[in-house]
Amino acid sequence: VQLQASGGGLVQAGGSLRPSCVASGLAFSRYAMAWFRQAPGNEREFVAVISPSGGSTYYVDSVKGRFSISRDNAKNTVYLQMNHLKPEDTAVYYCAARSPRNSGNNLGPDGYDYWGRGTQVTVSS
């Protein structure tokens, strides 16, 4: 299984980015997909999750109304549209896949079975 994230970068506050994550080696349409982020010195933090069909999403409060998670099951790809970015959004962003068999907390890292290598997002003030 591989999750390849890309699309991070450097942007000014108020700007937008749209990281994506391409999955291979798994039945993508059966997996919930999530984005987490980790800033230096901080624990990995849940950002957003989308159900296998794409019909249900959930976000951490700090990004609600600014970020949008979506997926294209035909392309084995999950996206994170990030608008109105703030300096506190600066972090490495990771995509993660949750197996249907995983009964862990889907808002925490233990709820996910596979992880990508991350893509850096830096927001300047």
GROMACS .gro file of N, CA, C and O in nm:
model
  500
    1VAL      N    1   0.085  -0.119   0.000
    1VAL     CA    2   0.000   0.000   0.000
    1VAL      C    3   0.089   0.124   0.000
    1VAL      O    4   0.185   0.132   0.078
    2GLN      N    5   0.053   0.219  -0.084
    2GLN     CA    6   0.124   0.347  -0.087
    2GLN      C    7   0.025   0.462  -0.093
    2GLN      O    8  -0.075   0.456  -0.165
    3LEU      N    9   0.054   0.565  -0.013
    3LEU     CA   10  -0.022   0.689  -0.018
    3LEU      C   11   0.078   0.800  -0.050
    3LEU      O   12   0.171   0.822   0.027
    4GLN      N   13   0.058   0.866  -0.162
    4GLN     CA   14   0.153   0.967  -0.208
    4GLN      C   15   0.086   1.103  -0.205
    4GLN      O   16   0.001   1.133  -0.289
    5ALA      N   17   0.128   1.185  -0.109
    5ALA     CA   18   0.071   1.320  -0.095
    5ALA      C   19   0.157   1.421  -0.168
    5ALA      O   20   0.281   1.409  -0.172
    6SER      N   21   0.092   1.520  -0.224
    6SER     CA   22   0.162   1.629  -0.291
    6SER      C   23   0.072   1.752  -0.290
    6SER      O   24  -0.044   1.745  -0.248
    7GLY      N   25   0.128   1.865  -0.335
    7GLY     CA   26   0.046   1.984  -0.347
    7GLY      C   27   0.059   2.084  -0.234
    7GLY      O   28  -0.012   2.185  -0.232
    8GLY      N   29   0.150   2.057  -0.140
    8GLY     CA   30   0.177   2.157  -0.039
    8GLY      C   31   0.258   2.271  -0.098
    8GLY      O   32   0.284   2.275  -0.218
    9GLY      N   33   0.299   2.364  -0.010
    9GLY     CA   34   0.381   2.473  -0.059
    9GLY      C   35   0.382   2.589   0.037
    9GLY      O   36   0.339   2.576   0.152
   10LEU      N   37   0.434   2.701  -0.011
   10LEU     CA   38   0.442   2.825   0.066
   10LEU      C   39   0.339   2.923   0.012
   10LEU      O   40   0.334   2.948  -0.110
   11VAL      N   41   0.259   2.979   0.102
   11VAL     CA   42   0.153   3.071   0.061
   11VAL      C   43   0.138   3.179   0.166
   11VAL      O   44   0.169   3.156   0.284
   12GLN      N   45   0.094   3.296   0.126
   12GLN     CA   46   0.068   3.403   0.220
   12GLN      C   47  -0.063   3.381   0.293
   12GLN      O   48  -0.154   3.313   0.241
   13ALA      N   49  -0.075   3.437   0.410
   13ALA     CA   50  -0.199   3.429   0.486
   13ALA      C   51  -0.315   3.479   0.400
   13ALA      O   52  -0.302   3.579   0.328
   14GLY      N   53  -0.426   3.405   0.407
   14GLY     CA   54  -0.541   3.438   0.324
   14GLY      C   55  -0.545   3.364   0.193
   14GLY      O   56  -0.648   3.365   0.123
   15GLY      N   57  -0.435   3.298   0.158
   15GLY     CA   58  -0.428   3.225   0.032
   15GLY      C   59  -0.487   3.086   0.040
   15GLY      O   60  -0.546   3.047   0.142
   16SER      N   61  -0.470   3.012  -0.069
   16SER     CA   62  -0.529   2.879  -0.081
   16SER      C   63  -0.426   2.777  -0.132
   16SER      O   64  -0.334   2.813  -0.206
   17LEU      N   65  -0.448   2.653  -0.094
   17LEU     CA   66  -0.372   2.539  -0.147
   17LEU      C   67  -0.467   2.421  -0.158
   17LEU      O   68  -0.568   2.414  -0.086
   18ARG      N   69  -0.431   2.325  -0.243
   18ARG     CA   70  -0.513   2.205  -0.258
   18ARG      C   71  -0.425   2.081  -0.266
   18ARG      O   72  -0.399   2.027  -0.373
   19PRO      N   73  -0.377   2.033  -0.150
   19PRO     CA   74  -0.301   1.908  -0.152
   19PRO      C   75  -0.387   1.792  -0.200
   19PRO      O   76  -0.510   1.792  -0.183
   20SER      N   77  -0.322   1.693  -0.259
   20SER     CA   78  -0.390   1.571  -0.299
   20SER      C   79  -0.309   1.450  -0.253
   20SER      O   80  -0.191   1.463  -0.220
   21CYS      N   81  -0.374   1.337  -0.251
   21CYS     CA   82  -0.311   1.212  -0.206
   21CYS      C   83  -0.361   1.099  -0.293
   21CYS      O   84  -0.482   1.073  -0.296
   22VAL      N   85  -0.269   1.034  -0.362
   22VAL     CA   86  -0.305   0.921  -0.450
   22VAL      C   87  -0.271   0.791  -0.379
   22VAL      O   88  -0.159   0.773  -0.331
   23ALA      N   89  -0.367   0.702  -0.375
   23ALA     CA   90  -0.350   0.573  -0.308
   23ALA      C   91  -0.333   0.461  -0.409
   23ALA      O   92  -0.393   0.464  -0.517
   24SER      N   93  -0.252   0.363  -0.374
   24SER     CA   94  -0.236   0.244  -0.457
   24SER      C   95  -0.219   0.122  -0.366
   24SER      O   96  -0.176   0.134  -0.251
   25GLY      N   97  -0.256   0.007  -0.419
   25GLY     CA   98  -0.238  -0.116  -0.343
   25GLY      C   99  -0.349  -0.148  -0.245
   25GLY      O  100  -0.334  -0.240  -0.163
   26LEU      N  101  -0.459  -0.075  -0.251
   26LEU     CA  102  -0.573  -0.104  -0.163
   26LEU      C  103  -0.703  -0.077  -0.238
   26LEU      O  104  -0.702  -0.007  -0.340
   27ALA      N  105  -0.811  -0.135  -0.186
   27ALA     CA  106  -0.943  -0.112  -0.246
   27ALA      C  107  -0.993   0.025  -0.199
   27ALA      O  108  -1.067   0.036  -0.101
   28PHE      N  109  -0.950   0.128  -0.268
   28PHE     CA  110  -0.966   0.266  -0.223
   28PHE      C  111  -1.111   0.299  -0.186
   28PHE      O  112  -1.134   0.364  -0.083
   29SER      N  113  -1.204   0.256  -0.264
   29SER     CA  114  -1.344   0.294  -0.242
   29SER      C  115  -1.404   0.231  -0.118
   29SER      O  116  -1.517   0.264  -0.080
   30ARG      N  117  -1.329   0.142  -0.052
   30ARG     CA  118  -1.376   0.080   0.072
   30ARG      C  119  -1.318   0.146   0.196
   30ARG      O  120  -1.355   0.112   0.308
   31TYR      N  121  -1.226   0.240   0.175
   31TYR     CA  122  -1.154   0.301   0.287
   31TYR      C  123  -1.201   0.444   0.313
   31TYR      O  124  -1.210   0.525   0.220
   32ALA      N  125  -1.228   0.476   0.440
   32ALA     CA  126  -1.238   0.617   0.478
   32ALA      C  127  -1.099   0.678   0.467
   32ALA      O  128  -0.999   0.611   0.493
   33MET      N  129  -1.096   0.805   0.428
   33MET     CA  130  -0.969   0.875   0.412
   33MET      C  131  -0.968   1.001   0.497
   33MET      O  132  -1.072   1.067   0.513
   34ALA      N  133  -0.852   1.033   0.551
   34ALA     CA  134  -0.841   1.149   0.639
   34ALA      C  135  -0.713   1.226   0.611
   34ALA      O  136  -0.618   1.174   0.551
   35TRP      N  137  -0.715   1.350   0.655
   35TRP     CA  138  -0.594   1.432   0.660
   35TRP      C  139  -0.564   1.464   0.806
   35TRP      O  140  -0.655   1.500   0.883
   36PHE      N  141  -0.439   1.452   0.842
   36PHE     CA  142  -0.386   1.495   0.970
   36PHE      C  143  -0.276   1.597   0.943
   36PHE      O  144  -0.228   1.609   0.831
   37ARG      N  145  -0.235   1.669   1.045
   37ARG     CA  146  -0.123   1.760   1.032
   37ARG      C  147  -0.039   1.758   1.159
   37ARG      O  148  -0.089   1.727   1.267
   38GLN      N  149   0.088   1.792   1.142
   38GLN     CA  150   0.179   1.795   1.255
   38GLN      C  151   0.275   1.912   1.239
   38GLN      O  152   0.352   1.918   1.143
   39ALA      N  153   0.267   2.003   1.335
   39ALA     CA  154   0.358   2.117   1.340
   39ALA      C  155   0.477   2.081   1.429
   39ALA      O  156   0.464   1.994   1.515
   40PRO      N  157   0.591   2.146   1.412
   40PRO     CA  158   0.709   2.115   1.494
   40PRO      C  159   0.678   2.126   1.643
   40PRO      O  160   0.619   2.225   1.688
   41GLY      N  161   0.713   2.022   1.717
   41GLY     CA  162   0.693   2.021   1.861
   41GLY      C  163   0.553   1.983   1.905
   41GLY      O  164   0.526   1.975   2.025
   42ASN      N  165   0.465   1.959   1.807
   42ASN     CA  166   0.326   1.925   1.841
   42ASN      C  167   0.296   1.780   1.804
   42ASN      O  168   0.365   1.719   1.722
   43GLU      N  169   0.189   1.728   1.863
   43GLU     CA  170   0.143   1.596   1.826
   43GLU      C  171   0.069   1.603   1.692
   43GLU      O  172   0.025   1.709   1.650
   44ARG      N  173   0.057   1.487   1.628
   44ARG     CA  174  -0.018   1.481   1.504
   44ARG      C  175  -0.165   1.508   1.534
   44ARG      O  176  -0.224   1.448   1.624
   45GLU      N  177  -0.225   1.597   1.456
   45GLU     CA  178  -0.360   1.646   1.483
   45GLU      C  179  -0.454   1.608   1.369
   45GLU      O  180  -0.420   1.628   1.251
   46PHE      N  181  -0.572   1.560   1.404
   46PHE     CA  182  -0.676   1.532   1.305
   46PHE      C  183  -0.723   1.661   1.240
   46PHE      O  184  -0.742   1.762   1.308
   47VAL      N  185  -0.745   1.657   1.108
   47VAL     CA  186  -0.795   1.773   1.035
   47VAL      C  187  -0.933   1.745   0.975
   47VAL      O  188  -1.028   1.820   0.998
   48ALA      N  189  -0.945   1.637   0.898
   48ALA     CA  190  -1.071   1.609   0.828
   48ALA      C  191  -1.075   1.463   0.787
   48ALA      O  192  -0.971   1.400   0.767
   49VAL      N  193  -1.198   1.412   0.773
   49VAL     CA  194  -1.218   1.273   0.730
   49VAL      C  195  -1.335   1.270   0.632
   49VAL      O  196  -1.428   1.351   0.642
   50ILE      N  197  -1.328   1.175   0.538
   50ILE     CA  198  -1.436   1.155   0.442
   50ILE      C  199  -1.468   1.007   0.435
   50ILE      O  200  -1.377   0.923   0.438
   51SER      N  201  -1.595   0.975   0.425
   51SER     CA  202  -1.639   0.836   0.422
   51SER      C  203  -1.600   0.769   0.290
   51SER      O  204  -1.565   0.839   0.193
   52PRO      N  205  -1.606   0.638   0.284
   52PRO     CA  206  -1.566   0.569   0.160
   52PRO      C  207  -1.640   0.616   0.036
   52PRO      O  208  -1.580   0.627  -0.071
   53SER      N  209  -1.768   0.646   0.050
   53SER     CA  210  -1.846   0.691  -0.066
   53SER      C  211  -1.829   0.839  -0.094
   53SER      O  212  -1.866   0.887  -0.202
   54GLY      N  213  -1.779   0.912   0.004
   54GLY     CA  214  -1.768   1.058  -0.009
   54GLY      C  215  -1.891   1.132   0.040
   54GLY      O  216  -1.894   1.254   0.037
   55GLY      N  217  -1.990   1.058   0.088
   55GLY     CA  218  -2.115   1.121   0.128
   55GLY      C  219  -2.113   1.186   0.265
   55GLY      O  220  -2.205   1.262   0.299
   56SER      N  221  -2.011   1.158   0.343
   56SER     CA  222  -2.005   1.213   0.478
   56SER      C  223  -1.865   1.266   0.506
   56SER      O  224  -1.765   1.202   0.471
   57THR      N  225  -1.859   1.383   0.568
   57THR     CA  226  -1.731   1.444   0.604
   57THR      C  227  -1.739   1.499   0.746
   57THR      O  228  -1.848   1.524   0.800
   58TYR      N  229  -1.620   1.518   0.805
   58TYR     CA  230  -1.613   1.577   0.940
   58TYR      C  231  -1.482   1.652   0.952
   58TYR      O  232  -1.379   1.606   0.900
   59TYR      N  233  -1.486   1.766   1.023
   59TYR     CA  234  -1.369   1.852   1.033
   59TYR      C  235  -1.341   1.890   1.177
   59TYR      O  236  -1.434   1.903   1.258
   60VAL      N  237  -1.214   1.915   1.207
   60VAL     CA  238  -1.180   1.976   1.335
   60VAL      C  239  -1.233   2.119   1.333
   60VAL      O  240  -1.240   2.183   1.227
   61ASP      N  241  -1.273   2.170   1.450
   61ASP     CA  242  -1.337   2.301   1.456
   61ASP      C  243  -1.252   2.412   1.394
   61ASP      O  244  -1.306   2.504   1.333
   62SER      N  245  -1.122   2.404   1.411
   62SER     CA  246  -1.035   2.513   1.368
   62SER      C  247  -1.031   2.532   1.216
   62SER      O  248  -0.984   2.636   1.169
   63VAL      N  249  -1.079   2.434   1.139
   63VAL     CA  250  -1.075   2.448   0.993
   63VAL      C  251  -1.214   2.451   0.930
   63VAL      O  252  -1.225   2.468   0.808
   64LYS      N  253  -1.317   2.434   1.011
   64LYS     CA  254  -1.453   2.435   0.956
   64LYS      C  255  -1.482   2.567   0.885
   64LYS      O  256  -1.451   2.674   0.936
   65GLY      N  257  -1.541   2.557   0.767
   65GLY     CA  258  -1.571   2.676   0.688
   65GLY      C  259  -1.455   2.723   0.602
   65GLY      O  260  -1.474   2.809   0.515
   66ARG      N  261  -1.335   2.669   0.625
   66ARG     CA  262  -1.218   2.708   0.545
   66ARG      C  263  -1.163   2.593   0.461
   66ARG      O  264  -1.115   2.615   0.350
   67PHE      N  265  -1.168   2.473   0.514
   67PHE     CA  266  -1.115   2.355   0.445
   67PHE      C  267  -1.229   2.266   0.396
   67PHE      O  268  -1.335   2.259   0.459
   68SER      N  269  -1.203   2.194   0.288
   68SER     CA  270  -1.301   2.100   0.235
   68SER      C  271  -1.230   1.975   0.184
   68SER      O  272  -1.140   1.985   0.100
   69ILE      N  273  -1.271   1.860   0.236
   69ILE     CA  274  -1.214   1.733   0.193
   69ILE      C  275  -1.305   1.670   0.089
   69ILE      O  276  -1.429   1.677   0.100
   70SER      N  277  -1.246   1.612  -0.014
   70SER     CA  278  -1.324   1.545  -0.117
   70SER      C  279  -1.243   1.428  -0.171
   70SER      O  280  -1.124   1.415  -0.141
   71ARG      N  281  -1.307   1.345  -0.251
   71ARG     CA  282  -1.237   1.229  -0.307
   71ARG      C  283  -1.291   1.196  -0.445
   71ARG      O  284  -1.407   1.227  -0.476
   72ASP      N  285  -1.207   1.131  -0.523
   72ASP     CA  286  -1.246   1.080  -0.654
   72ASP      C  287  -1.208   0.932  -0.655
   72ASP      O  288  -1.090   0.898  -0.672
   73ASN      N  289  -1.306   0.846  -0.634
   73ASN     CA  290  -1.276   0.704  -0.624
   73ASN      C  291  -1.230   0.644  -0.756
   73ASN      O  292  -1.160   0.543  -0.758
   74ALA      N  293  -1.264   0.707  -0.867
   74ALA     CA  294  -1.217   0.659  -0.997
   74ALA      C  295  -1.068   0.685  -1.015
   74ALA      O  296  -1.001   0.616  -1.093
   75LYS      N  297  -1.017   0.783  -0.942
   75LYS     CA  298  -0.874   0.819  -0.952
   75LYS      C  299  -0.796   0.780  -0.827
   75LYS      O  300  -0.677   0.813  -0.815
   76ASN      N  301  -0.861   0.711  -0.731
   76ASN     CA  302  -0.795   0.673  -0.605
   76ASN      C  303  -0.728   0.793  -0.538
   76ASN      O  304  -0.617   0.781  -0.485
   77THR      N  305  -0.797   0.905  -0.536
   77THR     CA  306  -0.737   1.029  -0.490
   77THR      C  307  -0.829   1.100  -0.391
   77THR      O  308  -0.950   1.105  -0.410
   78VAL      N  309  -0.767   1.155  -0.286
   78VAL     CA  310  -0.837   1.238  -0.189
   78VAL      C  311  -0.772   1.376  -0.192
   78VAL      O  312  -0.650   1.388  -0.210
   79TYR      N  313  -0.854   1.479  -0.175
   79TYR     CA  314  -0.808   1.617  -0.182
   79TYR      C  315  -0.840   1.690  -0.052
   79TYR      O  316  -0.932   1.654   0.020
   80LEU      N  317  -0.766   1.797  -0.028
   80LEU     CA  318  -0.797   1.887   0.082
   80LEU      C  319  -0.786   2.030   0.029
   80LEU      O  320  -0.677   2.083   0.014
   81GLN      N  321  -0.901   2.089   0.000
   81GLN     CA  322  -0.904   2.229  -0.043
   81GLN      C  323  -0.893   2.317   0.081
   81GLN      O  324  -0.979   2.310   0.170
   82MET      N  325  -0.788   2.398   0.085
   82MET     CA  326  -0.762   2.483   0.201
   82MET      C  327  -0.769   2.629   0.157
   82MET      O  328  -0.686   2.674   0.077
   83ASN      N  329  -0.867   2.700   0.210
   83ASN     CA  330  -0.886   2.842   0.179
   83ASN      C  331  -0.865   2.926   0.304
   83ASN      O  332  -0.870   2.875   0.416
   84HIS      N  333  -0.846   3.055   0.284
   84HIS     CA  334  -0.828   3.149   0.395
   84HIS      C  335  -0.724   3.097   0.494
   84HIS      O  336  -0.748   3.094   0.615
   85LEU      N  337  -0.611   3.056   0.443
   85LEU     CA  338  -0.508   2.996   0.526
   85LEU      C  339  -0.452   3.096   0.625
   85LEU      O  340  -0.442   3.217   0.598
   86LYS      N  341  -0.415   3.042   0.742
   86LYS     CA  342  -0.360   3.121   0.852
   86LYS      C  343  -0.221   3.068   0.885
   86LYS      O  344  -0.192   2.950   0.861
   87PRO      N  345  -0.136   3.151   0.945
   87PRO     CA  346  -0.002   3.103   0.984
   87PRO      C  347  -0.009   2.979   1.074
   87PRO      O  348   0.078   2.891   1.064
   88GLU      N  349  -0.112   2.968   1.157
   88GLU     CA  350  -0.124   2.852   1.246
   88GLU      C  351  -0.161   2.724   1.172
   88GLU      O  352  -0.163   2.616   1.232
   89ASP      N  353  -0.191   2.732   1.044
   89ASP     CA  354  -0.213   2.612   0.963
   89ASP      C  355  -0.080   2.551   0.915
   89ASP      O  356  -0.081   2.442   0.856
   90THR      N  357   0.029   2.618   0.939
   90THR     CA  358   0.159   2.567   0.897
   90THR      C  359   0.190   2.434   0.965
   90THR      O  360   0.184   2.423   1.087
   91ALA      N  361   0.220   2.333   0.884
   91ALA     CA  362   0.245   2.198   0.935
   91ALA      C  363   0.279   2.107   0.818
   91ALA      O  364   0.263   2.146   0.702
   92VAL      N  365   0.322   1.987   0.851
   92VAL     CA  366   0.327   1.880   0.752
   92VAL      C  367   0.190   1.812   0.751
   92VAL      O  368   0.139   1.774   0.857
   93TYR      N  369   0.132   1.800   0.634
   93TYR     CA  370   0.000   1.740   0.620
   93TYR      C  371   0.013   1.598   0.569
   93TYR      O  372   0.081   1.573   0.468
   94TYR      N  373  -0.052   1.505   0.638
   94TYR     CA  374  -0.046   1.363   0.606
   94TYR      C  375  -0.185   1.313   0.567
   94TYR      O  376  -0.284   1.346   0.633
   95CYS      N  377  -0.190   1.229   0.465
   95CYS     CA  378  -0.314   1.158   0.437
   95CYS      C  379  -0.307   1.019   0.499
   95CYS      O  380  -0.197   0.965   0.519
   96ALA      N  381  -0.422   0.965   0.533
   96ALA     CA  382  -0.429   0.836   0.602
   96ALA      C  383  -0.553   0.760   0.554
   96ALA      O  384  -0.655   0.822   0.521
   97ALA      N  385  -0.542   0.628   0.554
   97ALA     CA  386  -0.651   0.541   0.511
   97ALA      C  387  -0.695   0.452   0.625
   97ALA      O  388  -0.612   0.394   0.697
   98ARG      N  389  -0.825   0.440   0.640
   98ARG     CA  390  -0.885   0.361   0.748
   98ARG      C  391  -0.956   0.240   0.691
   98ARG      O  392  -1.052   0.254   0.614
   99SER      N  393  -0.911   0.121   0.731
   99SER     CA  394  -0.972  -0.003   0.686
   99SER      C  395  -1.113  -0.018   0.744
   99SER      O  396  -1.138   0.026   0.856
  100PRO      N  397  -1.202  -0.084   0.670
  100PRO     CA  398  -1.336  -0.111   0.727
  100PRO      C  399  -1.329  -0.193   0.857
  100PRO      O  400  -1.423  -0.189   0.937
  101ARG      N  401  -1.219  -0.265   0.876
  101ARG     CA  402  -1.206  -0.349   0.996
  101ARG      C  403  -1.153  -0.272   1.116
  101ARG      O  404  -1.154  -0.324   1.227
  102ASN      N  405  -1.107  -0.152   1.095
  102ASN     CA  406  -1.047  -0.075   1.204
  102ASN      C  407  -1.156  -0.018   1.293
  102ASN      O  408  -1.243   0.055   1.247
  103SER      N  409  -1.150  -0.052   1.422
  103SER     CA  410  -1.251  -0.005   1.517
  103SER      C  411  -1.199   0.106   1.606
  103SER      O  412  -1.265   0.145   1.702
  104GLY      N  413  -1.079   0.155   1.578
  104GLY     CA  414  -1.022   0.262   1.658
  104GLY      C  415  -1.092   0.395   1.637
  104GLY      O  416  -1.173   0.410   1.546
  105ASN      N  417  -1.057   0.491   1.720
  105ASN     CA  418  -1.114   0.626   1.713
  105ASN      C  419  -1.077   0.691   1.580
  105ASN      O  420  -0.958   0.710   1.551
  106ASN      N  421  -1.174   0.725   1.498
  106ASN     CA  422  -1.142   0.778   1.366
  106ASN      C  423  -1.101   0.925   1.369
  106ASN      O  424  -1.077   0.984   1.264
  107LEU      N  425  -1.090   0.982   1.489
  107LEU     CA  426  -1.036   1.117   1.503
  107LEU      C  427  -0.893   1.115   1.555
  107LEU      O  428  -0.835   1.221   1.581
  108GLY      N  429  -0.837   0.997   1.571
  108GLY     CA  430  -0.701   0.983   1.621
  108GLY      C  431  -0.617   0.897   1.530
  108GLY      O  432  -0.669   0.819   1.450
  109PRO      N  433  -0.484   0.907   1.540
  109PRO     CA  434  -0.396   0.830   1.452
  109PRO      C  435  -0.418   0.679   1.459
  109PRO      O  436  -0.400   0.610   1.357
  110ASP      N  437  -0.457   0.627   1.574
  110ASP     CA  438  -0.476   0.482   1.587
  110ASP      C  439  -0.593   0.431   1.503
  110ASP      O  440  -0.606   0.310   1.483
  111GLY      N  441  -0.678   0.520   1.456
  111GLY     CA  442  -0.791   0.481   1.375
  111GLY      C  443  -0.758   0.460   1.229
  111GLY      O  444  -0.849   0.434   1.150
  112TYR      N  445  -0.630   0.468   1.194
  112TYR     CA  446  -0.590   0.460   1.053
  112TYR      C  447  -0.479   0.359   1.035
  112TYR      O  448  -0.392   0.343   1.121
  113ASP      N  449  -0.485   0.290   0.922
  113ASP     CA  450  -0.396   0.177   0.898
  113ASP      C  451  -0.278   0.213   0.809
  113ASP      O  452  -0.172   0.150   0.821
  114TYR      N  453  -0.296   0.306   0.720
  114TYR     CA  454  -0.190   0.341   0.625
  114TYR      C  455  -0.172   0.492   0.621
  114TYR      O  456  -0.270   0.568   0.629
  115TRP      N  457  -0.046   0.533   0.604
  115TRP     CA  458  -0.011   0.675   0.607
  115TRP      C  459   0.079   0.710   0.489
  115TRP      O  460   0.164   0.631   0.448
  116GLY      N  461   0.058   0.832   0.437
  116GLY     CA  462   0.149   0.886   0.339
  116GLY      C  463   0.267   0.954   0.407
  116GLY      O  464   0.271   0.966   0.531
  117ARG      N  465   0.361   1.002   0.329
  117ARG     CA  466   0.483   1.062   0.382
  117ARG      C  467   0.466   1.209   0.419
  117ARG      O  468   0.552   1.264   0.485
  118GLY      N  469   0.359   1.270   0.378
  118GLY     CA  470   0.335   1.407   0.417
  118GLY      C  471   0.380   1.508   0.314
  118GLY      O  472   0.471   1.483   0.234
  119THR      N  473   0.315   1.625   0.318
  119THR     CA  474   0.351   1.736   0.232
  119THR      C  475   0.351   1.862   0.318
  119THR      O  476   0.260   1.884   0.398
  120GLN      N  477   0.454   1.944   0.302
  120GLN     CA  478   0.472   2.062   0.386
  120GLN      C  479   0.383   2.176   0.338
  120GLN      O  480   0.384   2.211   0.219
  121VAL      N  481   0.311   2.235   0.432
  121VAL     CA  482   0.233   2.357   0.406
  121VAL      C  483   0.286   2.466   0.498
  121VAL      O  484   0.290   2.448   0.620
  122THR      N  485   0.328   2.576   0.438
  122THR     CA  486   0.381   2.689   0.515
  122THR      C  487   0.302   2.814   0.479
  122THR      O  488   0.293   2.849   0.360
  123VAL      N  489   0.247   2.879   0.581
  123VAL     CA  490   0.167   2.999   0.560
  123VAL      C  491   0.239   3.116   0.625
  123VAL      O  492   0.261   3.116   0.747
  124SER      N  493   0.277   3.213   0.546
  124SER     CA  494   0.349   3.329   0.599
  124SER      C  495   0.251   3.440   0.634
  124SER      O  496   0.147   3.456   0.571
  125SER      N  497   0.288   3.516   0.736
  125SER     CA  498   0.200   3.624   0.781
  125SER      C  499   0.227   3.754   0.707
  125SER      O  500   0.323   3.765   0.633
   0.00000   0.00000   0.00000
